[in-house]
Coordinates of C-alpha atoms in Angstrom, one line a residue:
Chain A
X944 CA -0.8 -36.1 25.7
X945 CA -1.2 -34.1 28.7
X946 CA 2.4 -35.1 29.8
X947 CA 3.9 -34.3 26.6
X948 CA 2.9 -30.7 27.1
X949 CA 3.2 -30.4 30.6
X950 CA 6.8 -32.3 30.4
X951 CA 8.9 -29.3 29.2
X952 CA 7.0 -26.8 31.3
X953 CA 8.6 -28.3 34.7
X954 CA 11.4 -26.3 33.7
X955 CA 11.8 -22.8 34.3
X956 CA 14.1 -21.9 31.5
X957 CA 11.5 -23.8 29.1
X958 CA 8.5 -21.8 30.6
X959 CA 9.9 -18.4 29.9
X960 CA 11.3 -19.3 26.5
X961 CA 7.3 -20.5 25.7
X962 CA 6.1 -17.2 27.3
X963 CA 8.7 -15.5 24.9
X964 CA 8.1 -17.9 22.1
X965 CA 4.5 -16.5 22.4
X966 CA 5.1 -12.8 22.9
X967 CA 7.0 -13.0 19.8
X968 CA 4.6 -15.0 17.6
X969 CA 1.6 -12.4 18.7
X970 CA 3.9 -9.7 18.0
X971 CA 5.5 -10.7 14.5
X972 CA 2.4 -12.0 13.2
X973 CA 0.1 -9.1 13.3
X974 CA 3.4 -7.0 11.8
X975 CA 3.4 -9.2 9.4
X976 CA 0.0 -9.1 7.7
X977 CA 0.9 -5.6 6.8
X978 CA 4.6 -6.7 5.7
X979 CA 3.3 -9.2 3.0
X980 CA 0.8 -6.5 2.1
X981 CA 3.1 -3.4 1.3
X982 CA 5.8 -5.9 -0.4
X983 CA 8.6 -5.6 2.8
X984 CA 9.5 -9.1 3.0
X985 CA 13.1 -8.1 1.4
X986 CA 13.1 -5.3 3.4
X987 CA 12.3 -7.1 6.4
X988 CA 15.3 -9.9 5.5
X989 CA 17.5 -6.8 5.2
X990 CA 16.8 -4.8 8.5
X991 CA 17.0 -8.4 10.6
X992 CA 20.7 -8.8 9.0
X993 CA 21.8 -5.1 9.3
X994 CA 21.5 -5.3 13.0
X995 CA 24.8 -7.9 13.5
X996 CA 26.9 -4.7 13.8
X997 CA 24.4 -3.2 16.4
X998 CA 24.9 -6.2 18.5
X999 CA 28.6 -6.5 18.0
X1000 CA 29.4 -3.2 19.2
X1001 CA 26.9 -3.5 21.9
X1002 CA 28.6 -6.8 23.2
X1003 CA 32.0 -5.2 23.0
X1004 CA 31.2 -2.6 24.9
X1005 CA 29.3 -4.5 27.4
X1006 CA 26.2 -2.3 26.8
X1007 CA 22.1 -4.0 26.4
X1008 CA 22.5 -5.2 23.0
X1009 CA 18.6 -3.9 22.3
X1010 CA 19.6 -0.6 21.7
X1011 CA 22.6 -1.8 19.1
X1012 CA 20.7 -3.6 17.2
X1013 CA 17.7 -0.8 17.2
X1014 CA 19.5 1.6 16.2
X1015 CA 21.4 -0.3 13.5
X1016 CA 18.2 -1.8 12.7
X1017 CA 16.4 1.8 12.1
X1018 CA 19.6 3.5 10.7
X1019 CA 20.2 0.8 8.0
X1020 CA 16.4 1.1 6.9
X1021 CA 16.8 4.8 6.5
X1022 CA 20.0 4.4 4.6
X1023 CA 18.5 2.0 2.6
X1024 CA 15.3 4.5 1.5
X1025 CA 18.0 7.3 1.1
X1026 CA 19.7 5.2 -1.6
X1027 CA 16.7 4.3 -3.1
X1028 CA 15.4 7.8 -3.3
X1029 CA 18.7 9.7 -4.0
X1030 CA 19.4 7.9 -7.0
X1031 CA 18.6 5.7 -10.0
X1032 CA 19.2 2.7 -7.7
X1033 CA 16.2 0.3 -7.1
X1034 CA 14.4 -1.0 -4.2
X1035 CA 16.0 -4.5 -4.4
X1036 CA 19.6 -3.2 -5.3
X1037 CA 19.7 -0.7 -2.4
X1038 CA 18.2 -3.3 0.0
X1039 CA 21.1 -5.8 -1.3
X1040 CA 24.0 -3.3 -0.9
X1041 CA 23.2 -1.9 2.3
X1042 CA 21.9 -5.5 4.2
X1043 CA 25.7 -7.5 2.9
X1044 CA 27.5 -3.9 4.0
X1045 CA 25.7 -4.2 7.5
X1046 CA 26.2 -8.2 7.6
X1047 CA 29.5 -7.7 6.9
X1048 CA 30.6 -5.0 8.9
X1049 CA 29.0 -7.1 11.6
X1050 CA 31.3 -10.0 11.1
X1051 CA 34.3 -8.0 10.7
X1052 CA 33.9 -6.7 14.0
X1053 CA 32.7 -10.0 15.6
X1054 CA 35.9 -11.9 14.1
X1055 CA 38.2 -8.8 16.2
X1056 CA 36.6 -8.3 19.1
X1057 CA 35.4 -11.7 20.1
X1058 CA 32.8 -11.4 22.6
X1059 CA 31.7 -14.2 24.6
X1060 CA 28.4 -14.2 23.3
X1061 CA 28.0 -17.4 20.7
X1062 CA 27.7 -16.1 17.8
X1063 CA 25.9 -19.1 16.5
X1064 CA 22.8 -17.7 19.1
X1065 CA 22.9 -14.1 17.5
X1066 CA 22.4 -16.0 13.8
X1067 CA 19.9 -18.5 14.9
X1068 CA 18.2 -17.6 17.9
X1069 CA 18.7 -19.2 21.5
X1070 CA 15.0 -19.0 23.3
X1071 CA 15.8 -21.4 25.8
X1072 CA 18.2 -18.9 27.4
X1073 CA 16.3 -15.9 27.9
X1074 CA 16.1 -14.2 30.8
X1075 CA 13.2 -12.4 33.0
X1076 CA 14.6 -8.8 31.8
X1077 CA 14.4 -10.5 28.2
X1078 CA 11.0 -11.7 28.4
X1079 CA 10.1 -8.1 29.7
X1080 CA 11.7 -6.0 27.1
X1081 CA 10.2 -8.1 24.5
X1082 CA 6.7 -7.6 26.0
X1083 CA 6.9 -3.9 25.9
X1084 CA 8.6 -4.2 22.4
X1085 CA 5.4 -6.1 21.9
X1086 CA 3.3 -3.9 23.3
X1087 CA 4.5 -0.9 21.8
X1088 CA 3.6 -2.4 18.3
X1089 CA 0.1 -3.5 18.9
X1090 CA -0.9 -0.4 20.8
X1091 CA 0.5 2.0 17.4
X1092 CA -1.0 -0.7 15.0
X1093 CA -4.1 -0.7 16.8
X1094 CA -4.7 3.2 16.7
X1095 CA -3.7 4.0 13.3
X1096 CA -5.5 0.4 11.9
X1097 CA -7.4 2.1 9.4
X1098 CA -4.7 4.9 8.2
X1099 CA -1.9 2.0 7.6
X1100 CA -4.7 -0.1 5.9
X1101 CA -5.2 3.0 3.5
X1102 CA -1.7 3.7 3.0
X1103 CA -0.6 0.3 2.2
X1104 CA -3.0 -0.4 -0.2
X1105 CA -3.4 2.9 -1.5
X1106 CA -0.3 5.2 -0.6
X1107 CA -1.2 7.9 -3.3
X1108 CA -4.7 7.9 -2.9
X1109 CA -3.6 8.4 1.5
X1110 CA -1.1 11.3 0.4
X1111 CA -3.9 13.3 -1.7
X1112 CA -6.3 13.2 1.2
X1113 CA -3.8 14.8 3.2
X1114 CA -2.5 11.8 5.6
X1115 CA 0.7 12.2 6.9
X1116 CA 2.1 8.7 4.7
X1117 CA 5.5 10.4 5.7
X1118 CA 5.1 9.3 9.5
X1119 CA 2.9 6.5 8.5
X1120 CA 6.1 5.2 6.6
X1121 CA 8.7 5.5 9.1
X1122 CA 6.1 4.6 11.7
X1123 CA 5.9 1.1 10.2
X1124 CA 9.7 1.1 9.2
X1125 CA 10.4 1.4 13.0
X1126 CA 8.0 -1.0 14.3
X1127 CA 9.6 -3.3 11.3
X1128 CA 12.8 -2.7 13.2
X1129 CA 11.2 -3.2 16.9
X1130 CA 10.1 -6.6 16.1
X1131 CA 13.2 -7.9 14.5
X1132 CA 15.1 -7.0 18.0
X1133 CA 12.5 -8.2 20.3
X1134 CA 12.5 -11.3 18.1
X1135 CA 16.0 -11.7 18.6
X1136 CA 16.2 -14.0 21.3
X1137 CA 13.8 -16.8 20.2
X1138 CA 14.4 -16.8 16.6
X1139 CA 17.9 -15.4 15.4
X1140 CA 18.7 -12.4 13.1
X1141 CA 18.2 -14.6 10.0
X1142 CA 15.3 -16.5 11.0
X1143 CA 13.0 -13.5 12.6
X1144 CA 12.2 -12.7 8.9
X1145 CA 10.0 -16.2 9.1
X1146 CA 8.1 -15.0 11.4
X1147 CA 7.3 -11.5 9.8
X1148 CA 6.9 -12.9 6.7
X1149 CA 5.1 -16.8 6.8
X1150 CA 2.4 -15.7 8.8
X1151 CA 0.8 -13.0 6.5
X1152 CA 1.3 -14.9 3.7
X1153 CA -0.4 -18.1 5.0
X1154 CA -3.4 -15.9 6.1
X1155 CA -3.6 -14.1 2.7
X1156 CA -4.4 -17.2 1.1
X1157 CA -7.9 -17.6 3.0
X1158 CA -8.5 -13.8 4.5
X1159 CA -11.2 -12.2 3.0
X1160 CA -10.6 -8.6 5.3
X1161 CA -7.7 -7.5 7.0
X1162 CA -9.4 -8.1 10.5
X1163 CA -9.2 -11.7 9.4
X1164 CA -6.1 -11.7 7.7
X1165 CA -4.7 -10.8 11.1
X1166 CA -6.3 -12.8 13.4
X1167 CA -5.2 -16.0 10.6
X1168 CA -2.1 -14.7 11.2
X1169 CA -2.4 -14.6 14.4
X1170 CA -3.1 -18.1 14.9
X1171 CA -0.2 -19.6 12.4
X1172 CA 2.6 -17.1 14.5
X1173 CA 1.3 -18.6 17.7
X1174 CA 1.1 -21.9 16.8
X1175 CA 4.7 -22.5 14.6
X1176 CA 6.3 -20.8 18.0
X1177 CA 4.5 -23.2 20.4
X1178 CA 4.9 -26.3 18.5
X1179 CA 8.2 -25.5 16.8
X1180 CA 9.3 -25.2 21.0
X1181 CA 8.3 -28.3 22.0
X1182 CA 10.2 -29.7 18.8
X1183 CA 13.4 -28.0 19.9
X1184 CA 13.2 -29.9 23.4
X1185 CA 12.0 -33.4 22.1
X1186 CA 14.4 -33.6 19.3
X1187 CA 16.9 -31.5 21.1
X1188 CA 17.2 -29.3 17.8
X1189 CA 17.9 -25.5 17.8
X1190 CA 14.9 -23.3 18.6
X1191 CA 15.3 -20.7 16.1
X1192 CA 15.6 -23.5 13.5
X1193 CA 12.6 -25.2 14.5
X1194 CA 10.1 -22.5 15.0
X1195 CA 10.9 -21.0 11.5
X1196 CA 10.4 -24.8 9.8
X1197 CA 6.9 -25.4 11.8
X1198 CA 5.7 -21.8 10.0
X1199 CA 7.7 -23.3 6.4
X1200 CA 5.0 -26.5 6.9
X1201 CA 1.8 -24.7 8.1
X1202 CA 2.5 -22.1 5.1
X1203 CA 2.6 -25.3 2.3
X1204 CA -0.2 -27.1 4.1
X1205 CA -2.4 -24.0 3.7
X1206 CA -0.9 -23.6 0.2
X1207 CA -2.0 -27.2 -1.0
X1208 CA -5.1 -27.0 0.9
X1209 CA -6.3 -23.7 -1.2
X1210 CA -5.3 -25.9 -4.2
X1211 CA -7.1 -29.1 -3.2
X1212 CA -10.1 -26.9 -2.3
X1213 CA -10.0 -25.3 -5.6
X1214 CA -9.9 -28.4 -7.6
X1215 CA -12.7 -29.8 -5.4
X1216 CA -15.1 -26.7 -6.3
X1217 CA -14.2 -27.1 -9.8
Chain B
X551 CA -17.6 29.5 -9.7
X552 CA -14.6 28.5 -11.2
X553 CA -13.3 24.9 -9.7
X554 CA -9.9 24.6 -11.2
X555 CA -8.0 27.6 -12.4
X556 CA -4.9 26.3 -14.3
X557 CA -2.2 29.5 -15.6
X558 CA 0.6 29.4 -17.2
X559 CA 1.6 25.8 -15.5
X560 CA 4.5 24.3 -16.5
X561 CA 5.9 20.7 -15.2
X562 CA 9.4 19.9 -15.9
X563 CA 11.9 17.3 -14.5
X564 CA 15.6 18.1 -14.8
X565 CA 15.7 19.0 -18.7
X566 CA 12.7 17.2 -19.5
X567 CA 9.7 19.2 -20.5
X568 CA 6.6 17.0 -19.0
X569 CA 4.1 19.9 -19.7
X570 CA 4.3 23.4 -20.5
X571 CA 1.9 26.8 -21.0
X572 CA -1.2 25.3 -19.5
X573 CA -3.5 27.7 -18.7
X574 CA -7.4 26.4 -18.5
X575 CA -10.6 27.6 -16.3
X576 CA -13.0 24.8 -15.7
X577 CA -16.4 26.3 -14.0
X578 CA -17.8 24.0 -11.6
X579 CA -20.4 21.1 -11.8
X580 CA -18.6 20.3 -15.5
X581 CA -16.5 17.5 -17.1
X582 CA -13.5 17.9 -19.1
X583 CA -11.2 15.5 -20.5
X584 CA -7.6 15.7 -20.9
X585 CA -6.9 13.8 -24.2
X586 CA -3.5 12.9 -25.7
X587 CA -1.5 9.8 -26.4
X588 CA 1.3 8.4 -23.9
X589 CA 3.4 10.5 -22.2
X590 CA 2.2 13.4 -23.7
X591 CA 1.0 14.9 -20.2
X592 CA -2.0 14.3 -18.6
X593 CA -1.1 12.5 -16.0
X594 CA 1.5 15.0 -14.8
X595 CA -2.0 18.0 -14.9
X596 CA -3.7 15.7 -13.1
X597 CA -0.7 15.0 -10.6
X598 CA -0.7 19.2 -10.4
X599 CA -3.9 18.7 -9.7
X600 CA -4.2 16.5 -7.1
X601 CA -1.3 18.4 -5.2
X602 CA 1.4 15.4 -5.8
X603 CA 3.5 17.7 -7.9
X604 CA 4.2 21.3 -7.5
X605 CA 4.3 22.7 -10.8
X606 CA 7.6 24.4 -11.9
X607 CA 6.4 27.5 -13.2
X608 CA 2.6 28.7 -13.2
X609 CA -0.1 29.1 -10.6
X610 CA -2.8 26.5 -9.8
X611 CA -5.8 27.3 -7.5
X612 CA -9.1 25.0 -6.8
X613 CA -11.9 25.9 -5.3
X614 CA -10.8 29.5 -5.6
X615 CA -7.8 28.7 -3.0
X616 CA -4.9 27.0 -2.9
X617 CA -4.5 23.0 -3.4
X618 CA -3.8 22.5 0.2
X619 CA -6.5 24.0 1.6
X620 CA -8.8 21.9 -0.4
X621 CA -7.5 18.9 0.7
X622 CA -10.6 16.8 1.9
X623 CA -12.4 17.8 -1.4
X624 CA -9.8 16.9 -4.1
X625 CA -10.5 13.6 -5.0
X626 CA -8.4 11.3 -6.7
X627 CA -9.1 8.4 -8.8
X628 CA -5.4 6.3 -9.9
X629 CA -4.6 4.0 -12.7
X630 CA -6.4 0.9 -11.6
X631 CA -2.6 -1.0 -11.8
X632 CA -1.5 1.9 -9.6
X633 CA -3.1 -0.9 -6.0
X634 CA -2.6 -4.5 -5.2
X635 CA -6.1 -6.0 -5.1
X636 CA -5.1 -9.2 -3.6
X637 CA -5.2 -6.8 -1.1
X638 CA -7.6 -8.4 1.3
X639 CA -10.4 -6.0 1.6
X640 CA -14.3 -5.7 0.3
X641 CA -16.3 -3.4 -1.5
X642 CA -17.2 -1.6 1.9
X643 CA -13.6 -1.2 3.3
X644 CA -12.3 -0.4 0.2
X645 CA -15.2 3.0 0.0
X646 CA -15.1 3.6 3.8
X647 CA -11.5 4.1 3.6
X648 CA -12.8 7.6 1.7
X649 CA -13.8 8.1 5.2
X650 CA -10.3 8.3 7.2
X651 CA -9.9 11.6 6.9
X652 CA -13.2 13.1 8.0
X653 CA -13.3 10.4 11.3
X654 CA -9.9 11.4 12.0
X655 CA -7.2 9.3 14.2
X656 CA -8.0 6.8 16.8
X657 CA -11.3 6.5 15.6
X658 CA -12.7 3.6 13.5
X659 CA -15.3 4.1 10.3
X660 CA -18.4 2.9 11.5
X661 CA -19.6 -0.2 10.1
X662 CA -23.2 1.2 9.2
X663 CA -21.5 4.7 8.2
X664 CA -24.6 6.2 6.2
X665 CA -21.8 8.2 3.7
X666 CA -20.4 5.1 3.2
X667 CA -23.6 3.0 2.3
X668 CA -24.8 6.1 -0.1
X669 CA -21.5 6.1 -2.1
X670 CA -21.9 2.4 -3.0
X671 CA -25.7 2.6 -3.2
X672 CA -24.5 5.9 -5.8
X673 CA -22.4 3.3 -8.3
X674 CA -25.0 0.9 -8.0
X675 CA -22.9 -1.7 -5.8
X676 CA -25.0 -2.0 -3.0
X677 CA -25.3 -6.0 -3.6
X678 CA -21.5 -6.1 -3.9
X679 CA -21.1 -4.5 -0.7
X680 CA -19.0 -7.3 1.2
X681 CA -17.4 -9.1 -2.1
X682 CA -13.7 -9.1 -1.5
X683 CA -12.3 -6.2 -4.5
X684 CA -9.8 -9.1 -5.9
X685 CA -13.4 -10.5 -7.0
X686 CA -14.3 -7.5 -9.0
X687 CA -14.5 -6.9 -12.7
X688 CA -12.7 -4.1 -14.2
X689 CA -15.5 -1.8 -14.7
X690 CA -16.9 -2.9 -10.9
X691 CA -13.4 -2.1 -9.7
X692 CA -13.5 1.0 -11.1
X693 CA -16.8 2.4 -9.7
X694 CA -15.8 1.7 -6.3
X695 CA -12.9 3.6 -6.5
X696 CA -15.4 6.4 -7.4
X697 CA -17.2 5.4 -4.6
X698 CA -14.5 5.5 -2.4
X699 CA -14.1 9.4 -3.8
X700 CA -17.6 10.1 -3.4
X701 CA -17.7 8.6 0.6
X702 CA -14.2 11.4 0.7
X703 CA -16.8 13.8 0.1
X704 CA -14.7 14.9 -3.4
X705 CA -16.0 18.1 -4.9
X706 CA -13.1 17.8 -7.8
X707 CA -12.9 14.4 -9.5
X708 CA -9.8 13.5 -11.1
X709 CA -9.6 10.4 -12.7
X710 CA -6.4 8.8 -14.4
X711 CA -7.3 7.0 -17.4
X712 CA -10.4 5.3 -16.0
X713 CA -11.9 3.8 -18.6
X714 CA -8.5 2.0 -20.1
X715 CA -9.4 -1.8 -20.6
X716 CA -13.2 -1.3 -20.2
X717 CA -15.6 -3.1 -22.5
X718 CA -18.6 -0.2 -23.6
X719 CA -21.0 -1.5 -21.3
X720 CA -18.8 -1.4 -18.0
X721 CA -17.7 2.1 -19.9
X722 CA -21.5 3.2 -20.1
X723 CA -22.3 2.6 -16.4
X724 CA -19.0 4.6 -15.2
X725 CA -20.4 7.3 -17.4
X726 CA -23.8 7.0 -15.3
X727 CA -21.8 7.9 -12.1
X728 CA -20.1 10.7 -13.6
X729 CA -23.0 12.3 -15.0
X730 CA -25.2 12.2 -11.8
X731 CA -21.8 13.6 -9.9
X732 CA -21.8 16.3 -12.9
X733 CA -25.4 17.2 -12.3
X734 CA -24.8 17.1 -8.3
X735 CA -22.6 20.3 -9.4
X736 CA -19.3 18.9 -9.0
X737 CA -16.0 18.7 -11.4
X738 CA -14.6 15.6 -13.3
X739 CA -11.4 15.9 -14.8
X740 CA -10.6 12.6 -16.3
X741 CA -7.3 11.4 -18.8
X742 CA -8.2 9.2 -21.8
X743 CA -5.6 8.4 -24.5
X744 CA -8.2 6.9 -26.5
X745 CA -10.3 9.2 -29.2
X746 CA -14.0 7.3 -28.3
X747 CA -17.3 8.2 -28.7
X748 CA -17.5 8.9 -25.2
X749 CA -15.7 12.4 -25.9
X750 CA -19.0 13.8 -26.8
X751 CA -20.4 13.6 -23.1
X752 CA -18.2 16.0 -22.1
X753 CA -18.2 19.6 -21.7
X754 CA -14.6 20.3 -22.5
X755 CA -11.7 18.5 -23.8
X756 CA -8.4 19.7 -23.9
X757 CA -5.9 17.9 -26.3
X758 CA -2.3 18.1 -25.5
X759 CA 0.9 16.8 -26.9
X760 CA 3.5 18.1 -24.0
X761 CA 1.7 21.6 -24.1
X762 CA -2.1 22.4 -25.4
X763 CA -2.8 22.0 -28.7
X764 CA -6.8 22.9 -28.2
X765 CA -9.2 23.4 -25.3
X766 CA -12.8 23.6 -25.6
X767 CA -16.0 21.8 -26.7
X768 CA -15.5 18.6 -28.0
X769 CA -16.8 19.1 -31.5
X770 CA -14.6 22.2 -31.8
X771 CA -11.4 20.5 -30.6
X772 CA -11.2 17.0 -32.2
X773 CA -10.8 18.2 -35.9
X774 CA -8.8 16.2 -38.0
X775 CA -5.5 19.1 -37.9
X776 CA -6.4 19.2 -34.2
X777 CA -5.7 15.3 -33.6
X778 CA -3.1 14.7 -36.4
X779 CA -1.1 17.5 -34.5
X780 CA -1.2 15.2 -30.9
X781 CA -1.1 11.5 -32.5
X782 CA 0.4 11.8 -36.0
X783 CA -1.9 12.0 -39.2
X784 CA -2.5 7.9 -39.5
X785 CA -4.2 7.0 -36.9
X786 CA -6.1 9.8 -36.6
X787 CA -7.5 9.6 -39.9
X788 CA -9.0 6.3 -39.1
X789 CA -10.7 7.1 -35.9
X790 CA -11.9 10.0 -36.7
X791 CA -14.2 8.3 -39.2
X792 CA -15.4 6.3 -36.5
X793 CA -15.9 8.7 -33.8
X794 CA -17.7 11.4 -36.7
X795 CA -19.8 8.6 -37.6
X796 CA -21.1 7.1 -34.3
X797 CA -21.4 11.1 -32.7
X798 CA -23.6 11.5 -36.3
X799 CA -20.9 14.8 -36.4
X800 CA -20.1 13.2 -39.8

């Protein structure tokens, strides 16, 4: 047992990517209590696609793709709450038009500039290549995101549940709101690396929700969460390198299965206390 | 002192006339309800109210200033559909959470916050205390969102159509809260579409159909002309009877 886990760690590359793995999984699943909560799933799928452009124009012009795909990632939530509050639109449609316009333009200028960088890794995630510098700018992403969720715990619990109830007190859900938004769209890029634009949203989402079936208070939700988001990235790693399959891939399926085990769990529970 | 000094107020969005020619003065420490069926405005007053709309024409001033400097001591109760309750939260969080504003940033409501534990000893949920809110009955949920404005500290109550879906017990205990709060010299304004027997605990009712169609004590407002002029002579007919009957106005 012990030489199954120690196995891959003999590697640097594979101890970094678990490092990263776990940075990640800390980072996305506290996000994503709140996520489930406020009803940002699609949201979140949407901001993870949006930032392909970000990273193609970043790679073409040879410049840290973290700040492409930040600012594409921030710019394409605020376009999408501009539609949505600008006209009769709805949530869903805005988030639909503006995510395949993002995706799309992505692609378009992927298929003409043709960086170097597989794009196959940008989709899907490649955590087994990351870097030192990687690691580190995913732990301050990281960091950045616990420290603001930690000081304003109780004013995002209020305006999540409650956002009308938070705006007659006199809370500022205006910054609260973008706040979140932007640490929506700081996850999705430090999450880059290990699990792909279009499987990050696992992460942000599966989490929450698993811990929402059991959590009684938001403390627990989080630290449920907490455990699912730290355990689908370590096991779903050591997957990846004993069945050579791609990281990304793995790490979002491990989360898929812990979700429906909870899931018919809560069910077999319920029919037992019946 | 007058709490809630309403003049003139109008509410209007593009062509559409939500409200218009609203002008009421509700003293403090009494209870008025703003009856009238769907749509026909009492939401949007208590939205002026609670400083979530700015009216379009008309002046509004609480607590003898203006709605933002009141703030802390506006209290508003929504629609019970208007929050998830799978939310995962109890009883306590849910009324603490009337707290945020007065502990301010960075700091966290303290789990033995005295407020706190007098707000739900207030509406009688003391036991309930750490039952998860998803685990509530109607009526249950419902009081500790009154909690939760009582813990804020709320000098003006406004409460959207609280007692929608509640069976008359649930109803009766509600009433409880809001008449101790009433006593305690503070303001309820509260929406009801429904013509019930519970009009008669209040001090004032004001009956609207897009603009005011009466305003003042219960007995002198819900005539028959009075309520066939908001819901259309039918219906009114028929609870009417009832209400005159069980009020022993009849």
């Amino acid at each position: 047992m012990i030489e199954i886990l120690q196995g891959p760690l003999q590697y640097e590359f594979m101890r970094l990517a678990l490092v990263t793995a776990i940075v990640v999984g800390v980072t996305c699943s506290v996000l994503s209590s709140f996520i489930v909560l406020k009803g940002w799933s699609l949201l979140g799928d949407a901001i993870s696609h949006s930032v392909l452009p970000g990273i193609a124009v970043a790679l073409t012009f040879g410049f840290p793709f973290f700040w492409g795909a930040l600012f594409t990632a921030v710019a394409s939530s605020a376009l999408i709450g501009l539609v949505e509050s600008k006209s009769r639109v709805r949530n869903d449609t805005a988030i639909g038009i503006v995510f395949t316009g993002a995706f799309a333009l992505g692609l378009v200028i992927i298929s003409k500039t043709r960086p170097a960088v597989d794009i196959f890794h940008v989709l899907f995630g490649n955590v087994l290549g990351v870097t030192f510098q990687d690691l580190l700018v995913t732990a301050i992403s990281g960091s950045v995101i616990l420290v603001a969720i930690g000081l304003g715990l109780k004013e995002i619990v209020a305006y999540t549940f409650d956002p009308t109830f938070s705006r007659v007190i006199g809370l500022p859900i205006r910054l609260i709101h973008y706040s979140l938004m932007v640490l929506l769209s700081l996850a999705i890029v430090a999450a880059l690396q290990t699990a792909g634009i279009i499987l990050v949203i696992s992460l942000l989402v599966t989490p929450g929700a698993t811990a929402q079936l059991f959590a009684k208070t938001i403390e627990r939700t989080i630290l449920v969460s907490l455990v699912v988001g730290i355990a689908s990235v370590t096991v779903g790693l050591y997957l990846s390198y004993y069945l050579a399959v791609s990281s990304g891939g793995a790490i979002a399926l491990v989360a898929t299965v812990v979700f429906f085990a909870a899931f018919l769990c809560k069910g077999l529970k319920k029919r037992v206390g019946r | 002192m007058p709490a809630i000094e309403i003049e003139n107020v109008g509410v209007r969005y593009g062509a559409f006339v939500a409200v218009s020619d609203v002008t009421v003065l509700v003293p403090a420490g009494k209870m008025i309800a703003l009856l009238g069926p769907n749509g026909s405005g009492k939401t949007t007053i208590l939205k002026v109210l609670s400083g979530l709309i700015k009216p379009s024409e008309g002046s509004v001033r609480v607590l003898e200033g203006k709605i933002s400097e009141a703030r802390g001591k506006i209290a508003y109760v929504p629609q019970r559909e208007e929050v998830y309750w799978d939310y995962p939260l109890t009883v306590w969080d849910l009324v603490a959470m009337g707290r945020v504003r007065a502990v301010g940033p960075f700091r966290w409501v303290d789990r033995k916050d005295p407020i706190v534990r007098m707000a739900v000893e207030v509406v009688g949920m003391a036991e309930l205390s750490d039952r998860r809110i998803s685990d509530l009955s109607g009526g249950q949920q419902q009081r500790a969102f009154l909690a939760r404005a009582i813990a804020q500290g709320g000098e003006i109550y406004l409460l959207d159509e609280p007692i929608a879906g509640l069976d008359a017990a649930a109803e009766a205990k509600l009433f409880i809260v809001l008449d101790f709060l009433r006593t305690s010299g503070k303001t309820i304004v509260m929406s009801t579409h429904d013509i019930s027997t519970t009009l008669e605990l209040f001090d004032y009712v004001l009956l609207l159909r897009n603009k005011p169609i009466a305003f003042g004590s219960p007995k002198s407002v819900l005539t028959s002309t009075n309520l066939a002029k908001a819901y259309g002579t039918e219906r009114v007919a028929m609870h009417l009877e009832d209400v005159k009957g069980v009020a022993g106005w009849a």
